[in-house]
Every structure is written in structure tokens, then in C-alpha cells.
PDB file of C-alpha atoms in Angstrom:
ATOM      1  CA  UNK Y   9       8.740   5.311  -8.130  1.00 64.00           C
ATOM      2  CA  UNK Y  10      11.748   2.684  -8.700  1.00 72.00           C
ATOM      3  CA  UNK Y  11      11.321  -0.885 -10.091  1.00 94.00           C
ATOM      4  CA  UNK Y  12      11.267  -2.914 -12.693  1.00 97.00           C
ATOM      5  CA  UNK Y  13       9.534  -2.698 -15.870  1.00 96.00           C
ATOM      6  CA  UNK Y  14       9.121  -5.334 -18.327  1.00 97.00           C
ATOM      7  CA  UNK Y  15       7.270  -5.267 -21.166  1.00 96.00           C
ATOM      8  CA  UNK Y  16       5.258  -6.280 -23.268  1.00 96.00           C
ATOM      9  CA  UNK Y  17       2.947  -8.197 -20.918  1.00 95.00           C
ATOM     10  CA  UNK Y  18       1.469 -10.500 -23.627  1.00 96.00           C
ATOM     11  CA  UNK Y  19       3.082 -11.510 -26.277  1.00 94.00           C
ATOM     12  CA  UNK Y  20       1.748 -13.563 -29.171  1.00 94.00           C
ATOM     13  CA  UNK Y  21       4.697 -14.863 -32.019  1.00 91.00           C
ATOM     14  CA  UNK Y  22       4.180 -17.421 -34.814  1.00 91.00           C
ATOM     15  CA  UNK Y  23       6.356 -20.609 -35.153  1.00 89.00           C
ATOM     16  CA  UNK Y  24       9.689 -19.713 -36.287  1.00 88.00           C
ATOM     17  CA  UNK Y  25       9.590 -15.907 -34.890  1.00 91.00           C
ATOM     18  CA  UNK Y  26      12.395 -14.415 -32.884  1.00 94.00           C
ATOM     19  CA  UNK Y  27      11.414 -12.233 -30.127  1.00 95.00           C
ATOM     20  CA  UNK Y  28      12.589  -9.910 -27.469  1.00 97.00           C
ATOM     21  CA  UNK Y  29      11.108  -9.344 -24.519  1.00 98.00           C
ATOM     22  CA  UNK Y  30      12.003  -6.127 -22.659  1.00 98.00           C
ATOM     23  CA  UNK Y  31      13.286  -5.677 -18.943  1.00 98.00           C
ATOM     24  CA  UNK Y  32      13.980  -2.091 -17.590  1.00 98.00           C
ATOM     25  CA  UNK Y  33      15.547  -1.217 -13.720  1.00 97.00           C
ATOM     26  CA  UNK Y  34      15.684   2.104 -12.630  1.00 96.00           C
ATOM     27  CA  UNK Y  35      17.096   0.545  -8.683  1.00 95.00           C
ATOM     28  CA  UNK Y  36      20.211   0.963 -10.002  1.00 95.00           C
ATOM     29  CA  UNK Y  37      21.188  -2.697  -9.368  1.00 94.00           C
ATOM     30  CA  UNK Y  38      23.622  -4.575 -10.672  1.00 93.00           C
ATOM     31  CA  UNK Y  39      22.585  -7.722 -10.803  1.00 92.00           C
ATOM     32  CA  UNK Y  40      20.043  -8.954 -13.390  1.00 94.00           C
ATOM     33  CA  UNK Y  41      17.767 -12.472 -13.947  1.00 94.00           C
ATOM     34  CA  UNK Y  42      15.620 -13.726 -16.375  1.00 96.00           C
ATOM     35  CA  UNK Y  43      13.554 -16.882 -14.919  1.00 95.00           C
ATOM     36  CA  UNK Y  44      10.618 -18.619 -17.136  1.00 96.00           C
ATOM     37  CA  UNK Y  45       7.761 -20.376 -15.248  1.00 95.00           C
ATOM     38  CA  UNK Y  46       5.535 -22.955 -16.850  1.00 94.00           C
ATOM     39  CA  UNK Y  47       1.615 -23.039 -15.022  1.00 88.00           C
ATOM     40  CA  UNK Y  48       1.934 -25.059 -11.901  1.00 85.00           C
ATOM     41  CA  UNK Y  49       5.417 -24.825 -11.786  1.00 88.00           C
ATOM     42  CA  UNK Y  50       8.169 -23.139  -9.900  1.00 89.00           C
ATOM     43  CA  UNK Y  51      10.694 -20.576 -11.847  1.00 91.00           C
ATOM     44  CA  UNK Y  52      13.708 -22.146 -13.564  1.00 92.00           C
ATOM     45  CA  UNK Y  53      16.483 -19.300 -13.979  1.00 91.00           C
ATOM     46  CA  UNK Y  54      17.460 -18.485 -17.423  1.00 94.00           C
ATOM     47  CA  UNK Y  55      20.155 -16.183 -17.666  1.00 94.00           C
ATOM     48  CA  UNK Y  56      21.656 -13.464 -15.109  1.00 92.00           C
ATOM     49  CA  UNK Y  57      24.002 -11.041 -15.104  1.00 93.00           C
ATOM     50  CA  UNK Y  58      26.096  -9.641 -12.361  1.00 89.00           C
ATOM     51  CA  UNK Y  59      27.052  -6.880 -13.937  1.00 90.00           C
ATOM     52  CA  UNK Y  60      27.486  -4.514 -17.444  1.00 93.00           C
ATOM     53  CA  UNK Y  61      29.018  -6.422 -20.317  1.00 94.00           C
ATOM     54  CA  UNK Y  62      29.083  -9.439 -18.549  1.00 93.00           C
ATOM     55  CA  UNK Y  63      26.062 -12.566 -18.466  1.00 93.00           C
ATOM     56  CA  UNK Y  64      26.122 -16.015 -17.759  1.00 91.00           C
ATOM     57  CA  UNK Y  65      23.941 -19.483 -18.538  1.00 92.00           C
ATOM     58  CA  UNK Y  66      20.935 -20.279 -15.962  1.00 90.00           C
ATOM     59  CA  UNK Y  67      19.831 -24.027 -15.616  1.00 88.00           C
ATOM     60  CA  UNK Y  68      18.098 -23.718 -18.909  1.00 93.00           C
ATOM     61  CA  UNK Y  69      19.627 -20.881 -21.346  1.00 95.00           C
ATOM     62  CA  UNK Y  70      19.205 -23.019 -24.970  1.00 96.00           C
ATOM     63  CA  UNK Y  71      17.135 -21.126 -27.519  1.00 96.00           C
ATOM     64  CA  UNK Y  72      17.503 -17.951 -25.457  1.00 97.00           C
ATOM     65  CA  UNK Y  73      20.314 -14.992 -25.432  1.00 97.00           C
ATOM     66  CA  UNK Y  74      20.719 -11.860 -23.997  1.00 98.00           C
ATOM     67  CA  UNK Y  75      22.202  -8.759 -23.799  1.00 97.00           C
ATOM     68  CA  UNK Y  76      23.505  -6.010 -20.787  1.00 97.00           C
ATOM     69  CA  UNK Y  77      24.931  -3.203 -22.473  1.00 97.00           C
ATOM     70  CA  UNK Y  78      23.398  -0.528 -20.120  1.00 97.00           C
ATOM     71  CA  UNK Y  79      23.169  -1.165 -16.343  1.00 96.00           C
ATOM     72  CA  UNK Y  80      19.120  -0.492 -16.548  1.00 97.00           C
ATOM     73  CA  UNK Y  81      18.055  -2.886 -19.208  1.00 98.00           C
ATOM     74  CA  UNK Y  82      18.816  -6.642 -19.534  1.00 98.00           C
ATOM     75  CA  UNK Y  83      16.802  -7.901 -22.444  1.00 98.00           C
ATOM     76  CA  UNK Y  84      15.929 -11.614 -23.319  1.00 98.00           C
ATOM     77  CA  UNK Y  85      15.879 -12.342 -27.058  1.00 97.00           C
ATOM     78  CA  UNK Y  86      13.629 -15.694 -27.440  1.00 96.00           C
ATOM     79  CA  UNK Y  87      14.930 -17.448 -30.546  1.00 94.00           C
ATOM     80  CA  UNK Y  88      13.142 -19.887 -33.246  1.00 89.00           C
ATOM     81  CA  UNK Y  89      15.489 -22.202 -31.370  1.00 88.00           C
ATOM     82  CA  UNK Y  90      13.546 -23.017 -28.474  1.00 90.00           C
ATOM     83  CA  UNK Y  91      11.736 -25.486 -28.911  1.00 89.00           C
ATOM     84  CA  UNK Y  92       8.691 -25.102 -26.510  1.00 91.00           C
ATOM     85  CA  UNK Y  93       8.711 -20.940 -25.628  1.00 94.00           C
ATOM     86  CA  UNK Y  94       5.044 -20.965 -24.358  1.00 95.00           C
ATOM     87  CA  UNK Y  95       5.456 -19.648 -20.886  1.00 96.00           C
ATOM     88  CA  UNK Y  96       5.453 -16.582 -18.600  1.00 96.00           C
ATOM     89  CA  UNK Y  97       9.022 -14.983 -18.317  1.00 97.00           C
ATOM     90  CA  UNK Y  98       9.918 -13.181 -15.268  1.00 97.00           C
ATOM     91  CA  UNK Y  99      13.040 -10.943 -15.179  1.00 97.00           C
ATOM     92  CA  UNK Y 100      14.486  -9.994 -11.772  1.00 95.00           C
ATOM     93  CA  UNK Y 101      17.092  -7.362 -10.236  1.00 94.00           C
ATOM     94  CA  UNK Y 102      19.216  -7.200  -7.002  1.00 92.00           C
ATOM     95  CA  UNK Y 103      21.606  -4.815  -5.833  1.00 90.00           C
ATOM     96  CA  UNK Y 104      24.383  -6.869  -6.040  1.00 81.00           C
ATOM     97  CA  UNK Y 105      25.132 -10.583  -6.495  1.00 76.00           C
ATOM     98  CA  UNK Y 106      25.929 -11.200  -2.608  1.00 78.00           C
ATOM     99  CA  UNK Y 107      23.538 -13.718  -1.249  1.00 77.00           C
ATOM    100  CA  UNK Y 108      21.876 -11.737   1.470  1.00 80.00           C
ATOM    101  CA  UNK Y 109      20.121  -9.282  -1.142  1.00 85.00           C
ATOM    102  CA  UNK Y 110      16.645  -9.863  -2.042  1.00 90.00           C
ATOM    103  CA  UNK Y 111      15.579 -10.299  -5.412  1.00 92.00           C
ATOM    104  CA  UNK Y 112      12.752  -7.695  -7.004  1.00 94.00           C
ATOM    105  CA  UNK Y 113      10.806  -9.313  -9.159  1.00 96.00           C
ATOM    106  CA  UNK Y 114       8.405  -7.656 -12.531  1.00 96.00           C
ATOM    107  CA  UNK Y 115       5.446  -8.237 -13.417  1.00 95.00           C
ATOM    108  CA  UNK Y 116       6.316 -10.815 -15.997  1.00 96.00           C
ATOM    109  CA  UNK Y 117       6.058 -10.985 -19.351  1.00 97.00           C
ATOM    110  CA  UNK Y 118       3.196 -14.047 -21.121  1.00 96.00           C
ATOM    111  CA  UNK Y 119       4.297 -15.589 -24.087  1.00 96.00           C
ATOM    112  CA  UNK Y 120       2.235 -17.072 -26.317  1.00 95.00           C
ATOM    113  CA  UNK Y 121       3.493 -19.266 -29.519  1.00 92.00           C
ATOM    114  CA  UNK Y 122       0.751 -19.816 -32.095  1.00 87.00           C
TER     115      UNK Y 122
ATOM    116  CA  UNK A   8      23.506 -26.814  -5.657  1.00 55.00           C
ATOM    117  CA  UNK A   9      21.563 -27.364  -2.189  1.00 63.00           C
ATOM    118  CA  UNK A  10      17.456 -27.298  -2.771  1.00 84.00           C
ATOM    119  CA  UNK A  11      14.780 -26.866  -0.871  1.00 92.00           C
ATOM    120  CA  UNK A  12      11.678 -29.096  -0.092  1.00 93.00           C
ATOM    121  CA  UNK A  13       7.851 -27.739   0.660  1.00 96.00           C
ATOM    122  CA  UNK A  14       4.910 -29.460   1.294  1.00 97.00           C
ATOM    123  CA  UNK A  15       2.676 -28.897  -1.620  1.00 96.00           C
ATOM    124  CA  UNK A  16      -0.188 -27.107  -0.410  1.00 97.00           C
ATOM    125  CA  UNK A  17      -1.474 -25.872   3.297  1.00 97.00           C
ATOM    126  CA  UNK A  18      -4.343 -24.847   4.857  1.00 97.00           C
ATOM    127  CA  UNK A  19      -5.490 -22.210   7.323  1.00 96.00           C
ATOM    128  CA  UNK A  20      -8.436 -20.267   8.566  1.00 96.00           C
ATOM    129  CA  UNK A  21      -8.468 -16.527   8.947  1.00 96.00           C
ATOM    130  CA  UNK A  22      -7.132 -14.753  11.554  1.00 95.00           C
ATOM    131  CA  UNK A  23      -4.666 -18.189  12.756  1.00 96.00           C
ATOM    132  CA  UNK A  24      -0.840 -18.229  12.764  1.00 96.00           C
ATOM    133  CA  UNK A  25       0.542 -20.064   9.474  1.00 97.00           C
ATOM    134  CA  UNK A  26       3.940 -21.965   9.605  1.00 98.00           C
ATOM    135  CA  UNK A  27       4.930 -23.141   6.782  1.00 98.00           C
ATOM    136  CA  UNK A  28       8.286 -25.092   6.489  1.00 97.00           C
ATOM    137  CA  UNK A  29      10.934 -25.705   4.301  1.00 96.00           C
ATOM    138  CA  UNK A  30      13.468 -28.103   4.325  1.00 95.00           C
ATOM    139  CA  UNK A  31      17.406 -27.715   3.250  1.00 93.00           C
ATOM    140  CA  UNK A  32      19.117 -30.591   4.354  1.00 93.00           C
ATOM    141  CA  UNK A  33      22.040 -29.775   1.966  1.00 89.00           C
ATOM    142  CA  UNK A  34      22.595 -25.849   2.932  1.00 90.00           C
ATOM    143  CA  UNK A  35      25.891 -25.295   2.970  1.00 87.00           C
ATOM    144  CA  UNK A  36      27.509 -22.662   5.737  1.00 86.00           C
ATOM    145  CA  UNK A  37      27.422 -19.750   3.184  1.00 85.00           C
ATOM    146  CA  UNK A  38      23.740 -20.065   1.852  1.00 89.00           C
ATOM    147  CA  UNK A  39      21.409 -17.584   2.758  1.00 91.00           C
ATOM    148  CA  UNK A  40      17.870 -18.793   3.744  1.00 93.00           C
ATOM    149  CA  UNK A  41      15.024 -16.796   1.450  1.00 93.00           C
ATOM    150  CA  UNK A  42      11.706 -16.754   1.322  1.00 96.00           C
ATOM    151  CA  UNK A  43       9.103 -15.083  -1.776  1.00 96.00           C
ATOM    152  CA  UNK A  44       5.311 -15.192  -2.277  1.00 97.00           C
ATOM    153  CA  UNK A  45       3.496 -15.363  -5.540  1.00 96.00           C
ATOM    154  CA  UNK A  46      -0.064 -14.214  -6.248  1.00 93.00           C
ATOM    155  CA  UNK A  47      -1.690 -15.847  -9.983  1.00 87.00           C
ATOM    156  CA  UNK A  48      -0.208 -14.182 -12.661  1.00 87.00           C
ATOM    157  CA  UNK A  49       2.035 -11.721 -10.818  1.00 92.00           C
ATOM    158  CA  UNK A  50       6.118 -11.876  -9.904  1.00 93.00           C
ATOM    159  CA  UNK A  51       7.035 -12.969  -6.824  1.00 94.00           C
ATOM    160  CA  UNK A  52       7.556 -10.720  -3.712  1.00 96.00           C
ATOM    161  CA  UNK A  53      10.020 -10.604  -1.513  1.00 95.00           C
ATOM    162  CA  UNK A  54       9.018 -11.936   2.368  1.00 97.00           C
ATOM    163  CA  UNK A  55      12.143 -11.921   4.182  1.00 96.00           C
ATOM    164  CA  UNK A  56      15.684 -13.690   4.284  1.00 94.00           C
ATOM    165  CA  UNK A  57      18.409 -15.048   6.939  1.00 94.00           C
ATOM    166  CA  UNK A  58      21.167 -16.730   7.674  1.00 93.00           C
ATOM    167  CA  UNK A  59      21.679 -18.149  10.963  1.00 93.00           C
ATOM    168  CA  UNK A  60      19.245 -16.310  13.290  1.00 92.00           C
ATOM    169  CA  UNK A  61      15.825 -15.839  13.775  1.00 94.00           C
ATOM    170  CA  UNK A  62      14.398 -13.042  11.860  1.00 95.00           C
ATOM    171  CA  UNK A  63      11.477 -10.804  11.768  1.00 96.00           C
ATOM    172  CA  UNK A  64      10.179  -8.248   9.797  1.00 94.00           C
ATOM    173  CA  UNK A  65       6.425  -6.174   9.480  1.00 92.00           C
ATOM    174  CA  UNK A  66       5.506  -9.258   7.039  1.00 91.00           C
ATOM    175  CA  UNK A  67       6.727 -12.339   8.767  1.00 96.00           C
ATOM    176  CA  UNK A  68       9.041 -14.165  11.225  1.00 97.00           C
ATOM    177  CA  UNK A  69      11.602 -16.484  10.260  1.00 98.00           C
ATOM    178  CA  UNK A  70      12.491 -18.999  12.379  1.00 98.00           C
ATOM    179  CA  UNK A  71      15.884 -21.190  11.576  1.00 97.00           C
ATOM    180  CA  UNK A  72      16.431 -24.407  12.817  1.00 97.00           C
ATOM    181  CA  UNK A  73      19.928 -24.887  15.338  1.00 96.00           C
ATOM    182  CA  UNK A  74      21.876 -26.842  12.646  1.00 95.00           C
ATOM    183  CA  UNK A  75      20.522 -24.862   9.580  1.00 95.00           C
ATOM    184  CA  UNK A  76      18.430 -27.912   7.385  1.00 95.00           C
ATOM    185  CA  UNK A  77      15.159 -26.274   8.116  1.00 96.00           C
ATOM    186  CA  UNK A  78      13.372 -23.204   8.571  1.00 97.00           C
ATOM    187  CA  UNK A  79      10.157 -22.305   9.174  1.00 98.00           C
ATOM    188  CA  UNK A  80       8.159 -19.319   7.764  1.00 98.00           C
ATOM    189  CA  UNK A  81       5.405 -17.597  10.662  1.00 98.00           C
ATOM    190  CA  UNK A  82       2.717 -15.585   9.412  1.00 97.00           C
ATOM    191  CA  UNK A  83       1.372 -14.563  12.942  1.00 95.00           C
ATOM    192  CA  UNK A  84      -2.047 -13.694  11.490  1.00 95.00           C
ATOM    193  CA  UNK A  85      -2.940 -15.178   7.997  1.00 95.00           C
ATOM    194  CA  UNK A  86      -5.637 -12.291   6.266  1.00 96.00           C
ATOM    195  CA  UNK A  87      -7.248 -13.427   2.867  1.00 95.00           C
ATOM    196  CA  UNK A  88      -4.364 -11.367   0.882  1.00 94.00           C
ATOM    197  CA  UNK A  89      -2.081 -14.049   2.542  1.00 96.00           C
ATOM    198  CA  UNK A  90      -3.136 -16.788   0.401  1.00 97.00           C
ATOM    199  CA  UNK A  91      -0.449 -16.818  -2.306  1.00 97.00           C
ATOM    200  CA  UNK A  92       2.253 -19.593  -3.033  1.00 96.00           C
ATOM    201  CA  UNK A  93       5.015 -19.527  -1.289  1.00 97.00           C
ATOM    202  CA  UNK A  94       8.853 -20.539  -1.819  1.00 96.00           C
ATOM    203  CA  UNK A  95      12.008 -21.299   0.150  1.00 95.00           C
ATOM    204  CA  UNK A  96      14.944 -20.700  -1.830  1.00 92.00           C
ATOM    205  CA  UNK A  97      18.922 -20.380  -0.844  1.00 90.00           C
ATOM    206  CA  UNK A  98      21.319 -18.178  -1.863  1.00 86.00           C
ATOM    207  CA  UNK A  99      24.516 -18.341  -1.562  1.00 78.00           C
ATOM    208  CA  UNK A 100      26.312 -15.658   0.352  1.00 64.00           C
ATOM    209  CA  UNK A 101      29.759 -15.356  -2.049  1.00 61.00           C
ATOM    210  CA  UNK A 102      27.709 -14.824  -4.930  1.00 56.00           C
ATOM    211  CA  UNK A 103      30.284 -16.808  -7.070  1.00 52.00           C
ATOM    212  CA  UNK A 104      27.263 -18.286  -8.810  1.00 51.00           C
ATOM    213  CA  UNK A 105      24.435 -16.661  -7.299  1.00 52.00           C
ATOM    214  CA  UNK A 106      22.202 -19.079  -8.946  1.00 61.00           C
ATOM    215  CA  UNK A 107      18.549 -18.970  -7.614  1.00 72.00           C
ATOM    216  CA  UNK A 108      16.310 -21.773  -8.549  1.00 72.00           C
ATOM    217  CA  UNK A 109      12.602 -21.675  -6.952  1.00 82.00           C
ATOM    218  CA  UNK A 110      10.859 -25.153  -6.451  1.00 82.00           C
ATOM    219  CA  UNK A 111       7.069 -25.472  -7.038  1.00 85.00           C
ATOM    220  CA  UNK A 112       6.340 -23.692  -3.132  1.00 94.00           C
ATOM    221  CA  UNK A 113       3.748 -24.530  -1.192  1.00 97.00           C
ATOM    222  CA  UNK A 114       0.144 -23.231  -2.154  1.00 97.00           C
ATOM    223  CA  UNK A 115      -1.074 -21.857   0.889  1.00 98.00           C
ATOM    224  CA  UNK A 116      -5.136 -21.369   1.185  1.00 97.00           C
ATOM    225  CA  UNK A 117      -7.031 -19.043   3.372  1.00 97.00           C
ATOM    226  CA  UNK A 118     -10.414 -19.601   4.130  1.00 95.00           C
ATOM    227  CA  UNK A 119     -13.051 -17.737   6.442  1.00 90.00           C
TER     228      UNK A 119
END
């Protein structure tokens, strides 16, 4: 079945370590997004990519990095510069960037910094 | 960026209709209105979206005010499975930024 796969589902990391979260989609979507969600809060946009080899910062990009070398993959690296990385991370995609296109979300990755 | 305002929580009885409001007074003419819902520890799920006219699908109906400054998501018969956080967001039709910021949404509780 087509969809978005995020891995790992749960991840623990020590302070000062970088960690990379995987996001893969087989929907042939051009646009992909990364969100962060803290307990009881909404989703905040970290980075988004509208096409391969292109990406833009969202509202809270500091301490994060991304790449978009392949259409189906949009990995997110949480660097040691991110001061409060413990959160629920969600990846999403849409056919293209147009406003009338729905977003499809993965099941999320929960990162805990020890 | 245009923002949305929703009540923090609402309650409904099972089998009753539910009307979830959303205010977006700064909406631009090119913004689509999207609704998503999220169960605990899961990714959001698309519900419905529209631009100017009311929309219906198998999950819900979307009623858009004539001035487009507000909208209402209608669940015709709430079930326990509809208990979730519902988000109303705006998405630019041109996609020059396509930024999608989700607020805190409305937590819907459904009781027997």
C-alpha cells in the first residue's frame, strides 16, 4: 500500500549527539514536510521541500537540517545545536505545493534526549 | 501568515451531530481551508478541505461562511471513534510558501 513511513518510531539519544530521522514515501509526491509537536501543542513546521534538491526553512529550523536527494526520501537530522529536542516528529507529503492538495502524514517518531 | 482560531475543547453525545467552528478573519482570497484530525500518538489524518463552496465527503461536511472569515466542520453523527483533536488550517493556493502551521486545535470528546 502507498503511504509514508517514518523510522524509528521511538529513539533515545544522549545530549550532544546528532540523530537522523527517516521519512520515506511511495506516493510519488513532490512536496514533503517535517513538523515538531510538543505535548498538548499543535504542529510547528521545521522544514519543507517542494521538489527534489530544494528545501526551505519553516518556523523553527534552528538546530535541524534536511536533505532531499531523492523524491521519495526527506530525512531530518536533529543536531546537538537543538537545545530542546525531545518531541514528537511528524513527516508529511502532498502531491505538490498547491493549496488545494491534502497532506498525508506518517505515524511519527518520538525522540527523547536523556 | 493568516491564522485560525478554534475553541480548545468541545463535547458531544454519541449519535448526535457536532459542529466544530473555526475563525480565520485574515484569510486571503487564495487560501484553502483544510481540516485534519489527530488521535493520540498518531499522525494527523485529512478530513476535508474547501475554497469557497460548502463541501461534503464520506467523513464530514464543511460549511464556509459567505465572507470566508469562518468555517464549520460538521460531523453528522458523532461516534466514539471521532474523539480526536481537530485542526483547522489555511493553505495558500499558489504554494509560493505553502506554509502550514497547525494551532492547538479543538479536542472533541464524545460520550455515550
